[in-house]
Amino acid sequence: MQLNGQDPTFSLPVKASYGPNVFVSVLAVRGRMRDVPWYSFFTWGWKEPLNWWSEFKEYQAPGATVDLAKPAYKFGIAEIMVGTAANQLAVTVKADQPSYAIRTVAKVTIQANLPNGKPAARAEIAVAAVDEALLELEPNRSWDLLQAMLQRRSYGVETSTAQMQVVGKRHYGRKAIPAGGGGGKSPTRELFDTLLLWKPVILLDANGRAQIDVPLNDALSSFKIVAVAQSGDSLFGTGSVSIRSTQDLQLISGLPPLVREGDNFSAMVTVRNTTTHAMQVNATAQASGAAVLLPTSANALTAPTRSAQAVLPIMPTLQGKELSIPPGESRELVWQVTVPSGVKQLTWEINAQEQGGAKVKDSIKFTQRVVPAVPVTVQQATFFQLDKAFSLQVAQPADALPGRGGLAVALSPSLAGNNEGLRRYFAEYPFSCLEQQASRAIGLQDNALWLKVLNGLPTYLDSDGLAYYYPPTESNARHGSDTLTAYLLAITQESGFAISQPSRDKMLDGLTAFVEGKITRDFWSPQKDLDVRKLAALEALSRYDRARPSMLGAIQLSPNRWPTSAVLDWI
């Protein structure tokens, strides 16, 4: 298009599909100037003409050293923020009331509309209800689906030109600001789960609406109910509402969830009065498995006395005389606790009740996990064949804790007779590649776990039929391992576990092709172990009558260089 020096602008229609941003680039080219007064040129080119050019009033022909009228160009880039309104679903979440009592149900209505205002009929939403105290620790940005799906575009065009070798680069001064060119820069409360509800798939009706029930737990907190909506492949939206659960008299636990044996800590509970009048409150506490220093009254927190029965496994009910709480304020109850040995948890039940006619009360139950301060460890282990009388001197370590540890003796008719340690190792094994899953299932003789491995096995086979440690993708469709495939075929035949016929045939065909040299597998750390790997593959094939003597021609027989496993495979 032609630009005019008096009005160098043009109109660009911005489409909704340009969102969230788009880049506009302009290459302005000016031809050789002829018969144009120089003052016009400078007025067009700079905001203020340069005084020393004012004497040139007419066209200047090119000379031997300067060509002021030569062609020129200017290239610039600017970013336009378009927004995402064309892809945004308007999602509203409304609760039937702002606050609720504990263990009640909040009725929540969700409405989703398209960008044109019409209902998002049959759209899909996911709903989560989370304690807002958890979100104070770390905000959750994962439910902002639109921002994740429509991210800002970066400028992905690289431009080069040789025009500078022919014409001069045009300078427009401050007329071009902002400059382009860079692309831009009441019962006992014991249910305190932070997640109230998670429903990943809810379909809206023809009116783009859904109603759900959110069951509240025992936490006296505020909760955020979030609905993440999707319609088709290009419309997304998020809506939320906050509700809270409350009551007139509240007990708030300050007990640590984890303690160690022998720890001394302050067990603190806050009693809160949310009403507009003062309360006289009686508080009681009961704990199992704790030795507790208890105040004689709820107001005498600075002069604790030891209860005569505090060292019993079950601590008796402990009651303060009277606790006065002004309106809208709170008071703290504190017990000094010594965690006993030999218990796995401490269970607390704390009650508070207002004196008088209203009888407002609250009760909470809290469980603390107790772990050993000094875990039992193996100090010495001896393994021997008992073919005659044997004696072994045993002494308790000097720093051993009383009543802890001991001596374990086990007899077995064979080396493989007692495999409890191996079984425990397999049961607690945390990793999950194909080899590890299969080894755990077979080692534990777990048919259910093996069935799970078997159902997923086809997804672990590459295009040649060789098994891979993790399901192959398009980028590593031929990365199956011959070693893993041979291992799976051999261990299943040895243990009696079966691989389904289609997967087994595909694995045998792939292993046969590997031995015959029709396919190769080289990994990131290549080693000179091809003969050893082929021997392992041949041993596995022999278990299924798929090995042939002619296959040995692909192997250089040098037993003195082989590891023991390869020699056994050859034999």
mmCIF file of N, CA and C in Angstrom, residues 145-249:
data_model
loop_
_atom_site.group_PDB
_atom_site.id
_atom_site.type_symbol
_atom_site.label_atom_id
_atom_site.label_comp_id
_atom_site.label_asym_id
_atom_site.label_seq_id
_atom_site.Cartn_x
_atom_site.Cartn_y
_atom_site.Cartn_z
ATOM 1 N N LEU A 145 -7.441 -22.422 33.168
ATOM 2 C CA LEU A 145 -7.249 -23.232 31.970
ATOM 3 C C LEU A 145 -7.061 -22.372 30.722
ATOM 4 N N LEU A 146 -7.794 -21.269 30.615
ATOM 5 C CA LEU A 146 -7.702 -20.452 29.415
ATOM 6 C C LEU A 146 -6.294 -19.907 29.225
ATOM 7 N N GLN A 147 -5.688 -19.423 30.295
ATOM 8 C CA GLN A 147 -4.332 -18.872 30.182
ATOM 9 C C GLN A 147 -3.333 -19.957 29.807
ATOM 10 N N ALA A 148 -3.576 -21.194 30.281
ATOM 11 C CA ALA A 148 -2.663 -22.289 29.950
ATOM 12 C C ALA A 148 -2.808 -22.712 28.492
ATOM 13 N N MET A 149 -4.041 -22.692 27.970
ATOM 14 C CA MET A 149 -4.278 -23.166 26.615
ATOM 15 C C MET A 149 -3.965 -22.103 25.570
ATOM 16 N N LEU A 150 -4.199 -20.823 25.898
ATOM 17 C CA LEU A 150 -3.926 -19.729 24.961
ATOM 18 C C LEU A 150 -2.818 -18.861 25.534
ATOM 19 N N GLN A 151 -1.608 -19.308 25.399
ATOM 20 C CA GLN A 151 -0.479 -18.547 25.909
ATOM 21 C C GLN A 151 -0.033 -17.498 24.894
ATOM 22 N N ARG A 152 0.652 -16.501 25.395
ATOM 23 C CA ARG A 152 1.129 -15.422 24.546
ATOM 24 C C ARG A 152 2.064 -15.960 23.479
ATOM 25 N N ARG A 153 1.814 -15.560 22.255
ATOM 26 C CA ARG A 153 2.679 -15.969 21.150
ATOM 27 C C ARG A 153 3.995 -15.198 21.196
ATOM 28 N N SER A 154 5.058 -15.883 20.903
ATOM 29 C CA SER A 154 6.334 -15.194 20.740
ATOM 30 C C SER A 154 6.528 -14.867 19.263
ATOM 31 N N TYR A 155 7.394 -13.909 19.009
ATOM 32 C CA TYR A 155 7.631 -13.516 17.626
ATOM 33 C C TYR A 155 8.542 -14.549 16.981
ATOM 34 N N GLY A 156 8.002 -15.358 16.094
ATOM 35 C CA GLY A 156 8.741 -16.483 15.539
ATOM 36 C C GLY A 156 9.240 -16.266 14.132
ATOM 37 N N VAL A 157 9.383 -15.012 13.687
ATOM 38 C CA VAL A 157 9.819 -14.728 12.319
ATOM 39 C C VAL A 157 11.204 -14.085 12.369
ATOM 40 N N GLU A 158 12.098 -14.624 11.621
ATOM 41 C CA GLU A 158 13.416 -14.020 11.484
ATOM 42 C C GLU A 158 13.503 -13.359 10.106
ATOM 43 N N THR A 159 13.870 -12.086 10.091
ATOM 44 C CA THR A 159 13.890 -11.316 8.847
ATOM 45 C C THR A 159 15.315 -10.839 8.572
ATOM 46 N N SER A 160 15.739 -10.989 7.343
ATOM 47 C CA SER A 160 17.050 -10.465 6.935
ATOM 48 C C SER A 160 16.880 -9.774 5.585
ATOM 49 N N THR A 161 17.707 -8.800 5.330
ATOM 50 C CA THR A 161 17.617 -8.053 4.087
ATOM 51 C C THR A 161 19.002 -7.560 3.685
ATOM 52 N N ALA A 162 19.200 -7.411 2.387
ATOM 53 C CA ALA A 162 20.448 -6.849 1.859
ATOM 54 C C ALA A 162 20.253 -5.419 1.391
ATOM 55 N N GLN A 163 19.125 -4.812 1.756
ATOM 56 C CA GLN A 163 18.836 -3.463 1.251
ATOM 57 C C GLN A 163 19.846 -2.442 1.752
ATOM 58 N N MET A 164 20.420 -2.721 2.934
ATOM 59 C CA MET A 164 21.403 -1.750 3.436
ATOM 60 C C MET A 164 22.601 -1.619 2.505
ATOM 61 N N GLN A 165 22.829 -2.675 1.709
ATOM 62 C CA GLN A 165 23.936 -2.594 0.771
ATOM 63 C C GLN A 165 23.600 -1.719 -0.436
ATOM 64 N N VAL A 166 22.295 -1.417 -0.595
ATOM 65 C CA VAL A 166 21.853 -0.673 -1.776
ATOM 66 C C VAL A 166 21.329 0.703 -1.404
ATOM 67 N N VAL A 167 20.471 0.731 -0.357
ATOM 68 C CA VAL A 167 19.844 1.998 0.017
ATOM 69 C C VAL A 167 20.136 2.276 1.477
ATOM 70 N N GLY A 168 19.873 3.483 1.893
ATOM 71 C CA GLY A 168 20.117 3.868 3.264
ATOM 72 C C GLY A 168 18.949 3.525 4.172
ATOM 73 N N LYS A 169 19.252 3.265 5.438
ATOM 74 C CA LYS A 169 18.213 2.994 6.410
ATOM 75 C C LYS A 169 17.607 4.298 6.885
ATOM 76 N N ARG A 170 16.290 4.371 6.815
ATOM 77 C CA ARG A 170 15.588 5.621 7.091
ATOM 78 C C ARG A 170 15.468 5.855 8.589
ATOM 79 N N HIS A 171 15.660 7.068 9.015
ATOM 80 C CA HIS A 171 15.498 7.428 10.422
ATOM 81 C C HIS A 171 14.343 8.415 10.541
ATOM 82 N N TYR A 172 13.341 8.024 11.354
ATOM 83 C CA TYR A 172 12.160 8.877 11.494
ATOM 84 C C TYR A 172 12.182 9.684 12.779
ATOM 85 N N GLY A 173 13.237 9.594 13.550
ATOM 86 C CA GLY A 173 13.275 10.353 14.781
ATOM 87 C C GLY A 173 12.232 9.845 15.764
ATOM 88 N N ARG A 174 11.662 10.729 16.565
ATOM 89 C CA ARG A 174 10.710 10.351 17.588
ATOM 90 C C ARG A 174 9.302 10.150 17.043
ATOM 91 N N LYS A 175 9.119 10.326 15.749
ATOM 92 C CA LYS A 175 7.802 10.051 15.179
ATOM 93 C C LYS A 175 7.447 8.572 15.286
ATOM 94 N N ALA A 176 8.452 7.713 15.353
ATOM 95 C CA ALA A 176 8.197 6.274 15.346
ATOM 96 C C ALA A 176 8.015 5.687 16.739
ATOM 97 N N ILE A 177 7.985 6.493 17.807
ATOM 98 C CA ILE A 177 7.801 5.973 19.168
ATOM 99 C C ILE A 177 6.341 5.564 19.340
ATOM 100 N N PRO A 178 5.999 4.385 19.911
ATOM 101 C CA PRO A 178 6.958 3.423 20.445
ATOM 102 C C PRO A 178 7.628 2.625 19.343
ATOM 103 N N ALA A 179 8.930 2.436 19.505
ATOM 104 C CA ALA A 179 9.703 1.815 18.433
ATOM 105 C C ALA A 179 9.413 0.331 18.342
ATOM 106 N N GLY A 180 9.382 -0.182 17.113
ATOM 107 C CA GLY A 180 9.265 -1.626 16.903
ATOM 108 C C GLY A 180 10.631 -2.230 16.714
ATOM 109 N N GLY A 181 10.646 -3.475 16.317
ATOM 110 C CA GLY A 181 11.907 -4.108 15.974
ATOM 111 C C GLY A 181 12.313 -5.227 16.888
ATOM 112 N N GLY A 182 11.761 -5.333 18.181
ATOM 113 C CA GLY A 182 12.198 -6.390 19.078
ATOM 114 C C GLY A 182 11.172 -7.474 19.299
ATOM 115 N N GLY A 183 9.922 -7.264 18.878
ATOM 116 C CA GLY A 183 8.914 -8.271 19.109
ATOM 117 C C GLY A 183 8.255 -8.185 20.467
ATOM 118 N N GLY A 184 8.582 -7.238 21.379
ATOM 119 C CA GLY A 184 7.896 -7.111 22.646
ATOM 120 C C GLY A 184 8.476 -7.900 23.812
ATOM 121 N N LYS A 185 8.330 -7.552 25.122
ATOM 122 C CA LYS A 185 8.819 -8.225 26.337
ATOM 123 C C LYS A 185 7.635 -8.444 27.539
ATOM 124 N N SER A 186 -20.593 -29.732 65.029
ATOM 125 C CA SER A 186 -21.151 -29.903 66.361
ATOM 126 C C SER A 186 -21.031 -31.273 67.020
ATOM 127 N N PRO A 187 -20.881 -32.070 66.119
ATOM 128 C CA PRO A 187 -20.347 -33.262 66.759
ATOM 129 C C PRO A 187 -18.865 -33.063 67.010
ATOM 130 N N THR A 188 -18.200 -34.097 67.540
ATOM 131 C CA THR A 188 -16.759 -34.002 67.733
ATOM 132 C C THR A 188 -16.098 -33.802 66.379
ATOM 133 N N ARG A 189 -15.398 -32.723 66.257
ATOM 134 C CA ARG A 189 -14.838 -32.379 64.954
ATOM 135 C C ARG A 189 -13.505 -33.101 64.785
ATOM 136 N N GLU A 190 -13.446 -33.981 63.815
ATOM 137 C CA GLU A 190 -12.231 -34.746 63.548
ATOM 138 C C GLU A 190 -11.948 -34.884 62.066
ATOM 139 N N LEU A 191 -12.828 -34.351 61.207
ATOM 140 C CA LEU A 191 -12.635 -34.420 59.757
ATOM 141 C C LEU A 191 -12.101 -33.078 59.287
ATOM 142 N N PHE A 192 -10.807 -33.019 59.035
ATOM 143 C CA PHE A 192 -10.169 -31.750 58.704
ATOM 144 C C PHE A 192 -9.441 -31.816 57.363
ATOM 145 N N ASP A 193 -9.900 -32.625 56.430
ATOM 146 C CA ASP A 193 -9.269 -32.699 55.118
ATOM 147 C C ASP A 193 -9.353 -31.349 54.420
ATOM 148 N N THR A 194 -8.274 -30.981 53.727
ATOM 149 C CA THR A 194 -8.260 -29.698 53.025
ATOM 150 C C THR A 194 -9.008 -29.755 51.693
ATOM 151 N N LEU A 195 -9.236 -30.948 51.163
ATOM 152 C CA LEU A 195 -9.975 -31.095 49.911
ATOM 153 C C LEU A 195 -11.371 -31.619 50.227
ATOM 154 N N LEU A 196 -12.375 -30.786 50.009
ATOM 155 C CA LEU A 196 -13.752 -31.188 50.273
ATOM 156 C C LEU A 196 -14.330 -32.018 49.141
ATOM 157 N N LEU A 197 -14.038 -31.627 47.905
ATOM 158 C CA LEU A 197 -14.693 -32.260 46.765
ATOM 159 C C LEU A 197 -13.796 -32.168 45.549
ATOM 160 N N TRP A 198 -13.787 -33.228 44.755
ATOM 161 C CA TRP A 198 -13.103 -33.226 43.456
ATOM 162 C C TRP A 198 -13.915 -34.076 42.503
ATOM 163 N N LYS A 199 -14.516 -33.427 41.518
ATOM 164 C CA LYS A 199 -15.270 -34.112 40.477
ATOM 165 C C LYS A 199 -14.695 -33.690 39.133
ATOM 166 N N PRO A 200 -13.935 -34.568 38.489
ATOM 167 C CA PRO A 200 -13.228 -34.151 37.265
ATOM 168 C C PRO A 200 -14.113 -34.014 36.048
ATOM 169 N N VAL A 201 -15.273 -34.664 36.006
ATOM 170 C CA VAL A 201 -16.118 -34.616 34.812
ATOM 171 C C VAL A 201 -17.568 -34.406 35.232
ATOM 172 N N ILE A 202 -18.111 -33.241 34.881
ATOM 173 C CA ILE A 202 -19.521 -32.933 35.063
ATOM 174 C C ILE A 202 -20.017 -32.296 33.769
ATOM 175 N N LEU A 203 -21.078 -32.812 33.191
ATOM 176 C CA LEU A 203 -21.630 -32.269 31.958
ATOM 177 C C LEU A 203 -22.753 -31.285 32.293
ATOM 178 N N LEU A 204 -22.688 -30.112 31.681
ATOM 179 C CA LEU A 204 -23.737 -29.126 31.866
ATOM 180 C C LEU A 204 -24.965 -29.512 31.053
ATOM 181 N N ASP A 205 -26.123 -29.012 31.473
ATOM 182 C CA ASP A 205 -27.349 -29.329 30.756
ATOM 183 C C ASP A 205 -27.505 -28.418 29.541
ATOM 184 N N ALA A 206 -28.684 -28.464 28.913
ATOM 185 C CA ALA A 206 -28.922 -27.672 27.710
ATOM 186 C C ALA A 206 -28.874 -26.180 27.988
ATOM 187 N N ASN A 207 -29.064 -25.773 29.232
ATOM 188 C CA ASN A 207 -28.999 -24.369 29.607
ATOM 189 C C ASN A 207 -27.621 -23.968 30.122
ATOM 190 N N GLY A 208 -26.626 -24.855 29.952
ATOM 191 C CA GLY A 208 -25.287 -24.551 30.420
ATOM 192 C C GLY A 208 -25.188 -24.463 31.924
ATOM 193 N N ARG A 209 -25.963 -25.286 32.635
ATOM 194 C CA ARG A 209 -26.060 -25.171 34.083
ATOM 195 C C ARG A 209 -25.891 -26.536 34.733
ATOM 196 N N ALA A 210 -25.390 -26.515 35.962
ATOM 197 C CA ALA A 210 -25.268 -27.730 36.768
ATOM 198 C C ALA A 210 -25.406 -27.353 38.225
ATOM 199 N N GLN A 211 -25.989 -28.240 39.004
ATOM 200 C CA GLN A 211 -26.111 -28.059 40.441
ATOM 201 C C GLN A 211 -25.438 -29.228 41.136
ATOM 202 N N ILE A 212 -24.577 -28.918 42.086
ATOM 203 C CA ILE A 212 -23.832 -29.948 42.807
ATOM 204 C C ILE A 212 -23.952 -29.693 44.296
ATOM 205 N N ASP A 213 -23.736 -30.746 45.071
ATOM 206 C CA ASP A 213 -23.708 -30.665 46.528
ATOM 207 C C ASP A 213 -22.263 -30.779 46.998
ATOM 208 N N VAL A 214 -21.865 -29.856 47.861
ATOM 209 C CA VAL A 214 -20.518 -29.855 48.424
ATOM 210 C C VAL A 214 -20.639 -30.159 49.907
ATOM 211 N N PRO A 215 -20.311 -31.372 50.343
ATOM 212 C CA PRO A 215 -20.395 -31.697 51.774
ATOM 213 C C PRO A 215 -19.237 -31.065 52.542
ATOM 214 N N LEU A 216 -19.567 -30.340 53.595
ATOM 215 C CA LEU A 216 -18.548 -29.700 54.417
ATOM 216 C C LEU A 216 -18.052 -30.670 55.480
ATOM 217 N N ASN A 217 -16.819 -30.469 55.900
ATOM 218 C CA ASN A 217 -16.262 -31.307 56.960
ATOM 219 C C ASN A 217 -16.313 -30.558 58.285
ATOM 220 N N ASP A 218 -15.390 -30.863 59.198
ATOM 221 C CA ASP A 218 -15.421 -30.265 60.531
ATOM 222 C C ASP A 218 -14.558 -29.013 60.657
ATOM 223 N N ALA A 219 -13.859 -28.636 59.599
ATOM 224 C CA ALA A 219 -12.961 -27.481 59.681
ATOM 225 C C ALA A 219 -13.766 -26.193 59.735
ATOM 226 N N LEU A 220 -13.392 -25.310 60.632
ATOM 227 C CA LEU A 220 -13.973 -23.968 60.706
ATOM 228 C C LEU A 220 -13.070 -23.055 59.891
ATOM 229 N N SER A 221 -13.390 -22.900 58.642
ATOM 230 C CA SER A 221 -12.515 -22.212 57.712
ATOM 231 C C SER A 221 -13.352 -21.681 56.567
ATOM 232 N N SER A 222 -12.690 -21.062 55.613
ATOM 233 C CA SER A 222 -13.342 -20.675 54.360
ATOM 234 C C SER A 222 -12.855 -21.607 53.267
ATOM 235 N N PHE A 223 -13.743 -21.889 52.319
ATOM 236 C CA PHE A 223 -13.445 -22.832 51.253
ATOM 237 C C PHE A 223 -13.690 -22.165 49.907
ATOM 238 N N LYS A 224 -12.861 -22.504 48.965
ATOM 239 C CA LYS A 224 -12.994 -21.975 47.612
ATOM 240 C C LYS A 224 -13.503 -23.084 46.710
ATOM 241 N N ILE A 225 -14.630 -22.832 46.055
ATOM 242 C CA ILE A 225 -15.212 -23.780 45.118
ATOM 243 C C ILE A 225 -14.935 -23.260 43.721
ATOM 244 N N VAL A 226 -14.215 -24.034 42.936
ATOM 245 C CA VAL A 226 -13.745 -23.609 41.621
ATOM 246 C C VAL A 226 -14.326 -24.538 40.569
ATOM 247 N N ALA A 227 -14.829 -23.955 39.487
ATOM 248 C CA ALA A 227 -15.318 -24.717 38.339
ATOM 249 C C ALA A 227 -14.478 -24.352 37.120
ATOM 250 N N VAL A 228 -13.886 -25.350 36.490
ATOM 251 C CA VAL A 228 -13.068 -25.172 35.291
ATOM 252 C C VAL A 228 -13.847 -25.770 34.129
ATOM 253 N N ALA A 229 -14.162 -24.939 33.126
ATOM 254 C CA ALA A 229 -15.061 -25.356 32.045
ATOM 255 C C ALA A 229 -14.325 -25.421 30.725
ATOM 256 N N GLN A 230 -14.799 -26.332 29.861
ATOM 257 C CA GLN A 230 -14.278 -26.471 28.508
ATOM 258 C C GLN A 230 -15.434 -26.797 27.576
ATOM 259 N N SER A 231 -15.451 -26.149 26.423
ATOM 260 C CA SER A 231 -16.454 -26.427 25.393
ATOM 261 C C SER A 231 -15.731 -26.516 24.058
ATOM 262 N N GLY A 232 -15.806 -27.678 23.417
ATOM 263 C CA GLY A 232 -15.072 -27.854 22.172
ATOM 264 C C GLY A 232 -13.576 -27.849 22.411
ATOM 265 N N ASP A 233 -12.830 -27.411 21.398
ATOM 266 C CA ASP A 233 -11.367 -27.405 21.514
ATOM 267 C C ASP A 233 -10.779 -26.011 21.615
ATOM 268 N N SER A 234 -11.641 -24.986 21.794
ATOM 269 C CA SER A 234 -11.081 -23.630 21.808
ATOM 270 C C SER A 234 -11.756 -22.709 22.811
ATOM 271 N N LEU A 235 -12.695 -23.209 23.620
ATOM 272 C CA LEU A 235 -13.394 -22.367 24.589
ATOM 273 C C LEU A 235 -13.119 -22.883 25.988
ATOM 274 N N PHE A 236 -12.634 -21.992 26.846
ATOM 275 C CA PHE A 236 -12.260 -22.362 28.200
ATOM 276 C C PHE A 236 -12.675 -21.243 29.148
ATOM 277 N N GLY A 237 -12.890 -21.604 30.402
ATOM 278 C CA GLY A 237 -13.251 -20.596 31.390
ATOM 279 C C GLY A 237 -13.137 -21.152 32.795
ATOM 280 N N THR A 238 -13.013 -20.239 33.766
ATOM 281 C CA THR A 238 -12.885 -20.604 35.172
ATOM 282 C C THR A 238 -13.718 -19.656 36.010
ATOM 283 N N GLY A 239 -14.456 -20.197 36.964
ATOM 284 C CA GLY A 239 -15.233 -19.396 37.911
ATOM 285 C C GLY A 239 -15.085 -19.961 39.306
ATOM 286 N N SER A 240 -15.316 -19.138 40.314
ATOM 287 C CA SER A 240 -15.150 -19.600 41.688
ATOM 288 C C SER A 240 -16.043 -18.809 42.625
ATOM 289 N N VAL A 241 -16.252 -19.355 43.809
ATOM 290 C CA VAL A 241 -16.975 -18.689 44.878
ATOM 291 C C VAL A 241 -16.372 -19.167 46.190
ATOM 292 N N SER A 242 -16.391 -18.315 47.198
ATOM 293 C CA SER A 242 -15.867 -18.657 48.522
ATOM 294 C C SER A 242 -17.015 -18.767 49.507
ATOM 295 N N ILE A 243 -16.995 -19.818 50.306
ATOM 296 C CA ILE A 243 -17.952 -20.003 51.379
ATOM 297 C C ILE A 243 -17.160 -20.246 52.660
ATOM 298 N N ARG A 244 -17.832 -20.237 53.783
ATOM 299 C CA ARG A 244 -17.130 -20.486 55.042
ATOM 300 C C ARG A 244 -18.036 -21.275 55.978
ATOM 301 N N SER A 245 -17.404 -21.974 56.876
ATOM 302 C CA SER A 245 -18.127 -22.692 57.919
ATOM 303 C C SER A 245 -17.764 -22.064 59.259
ATOM 304 N N THR A 246 -18.749 -21.886 60.108
ATOM 305 C CA THR A 246 -18.520 -21.187 61.358
ATOM 306 C C THR A 246 -19.491 -21.679 62.411
ATOM 307 N N GLN A 247 -19.214 -21.343 63.671
ATOM 308 C CA GLN A 247 -20.131 -21.580 64.788
ATOM 309 C C GLN A 247 -19.759 -20.626 65.902
ATOM 310 N N ASP A 248 -20.647 -20.480 66.884
ATOM 311 C CA ASP A 248 -20.472 -19.455 67.912
ATOM 312 C C ASP A 248 -19.253 -19.701 68.781
ATOM 313 N N LEU A 249 -19.041 -20.944 69.214
ATOM 314 C CA LEU A 249 -17.896 -21.288 70.045
ATOM 315 C C LEU A 249 -16.996 -22.227 69.263
#
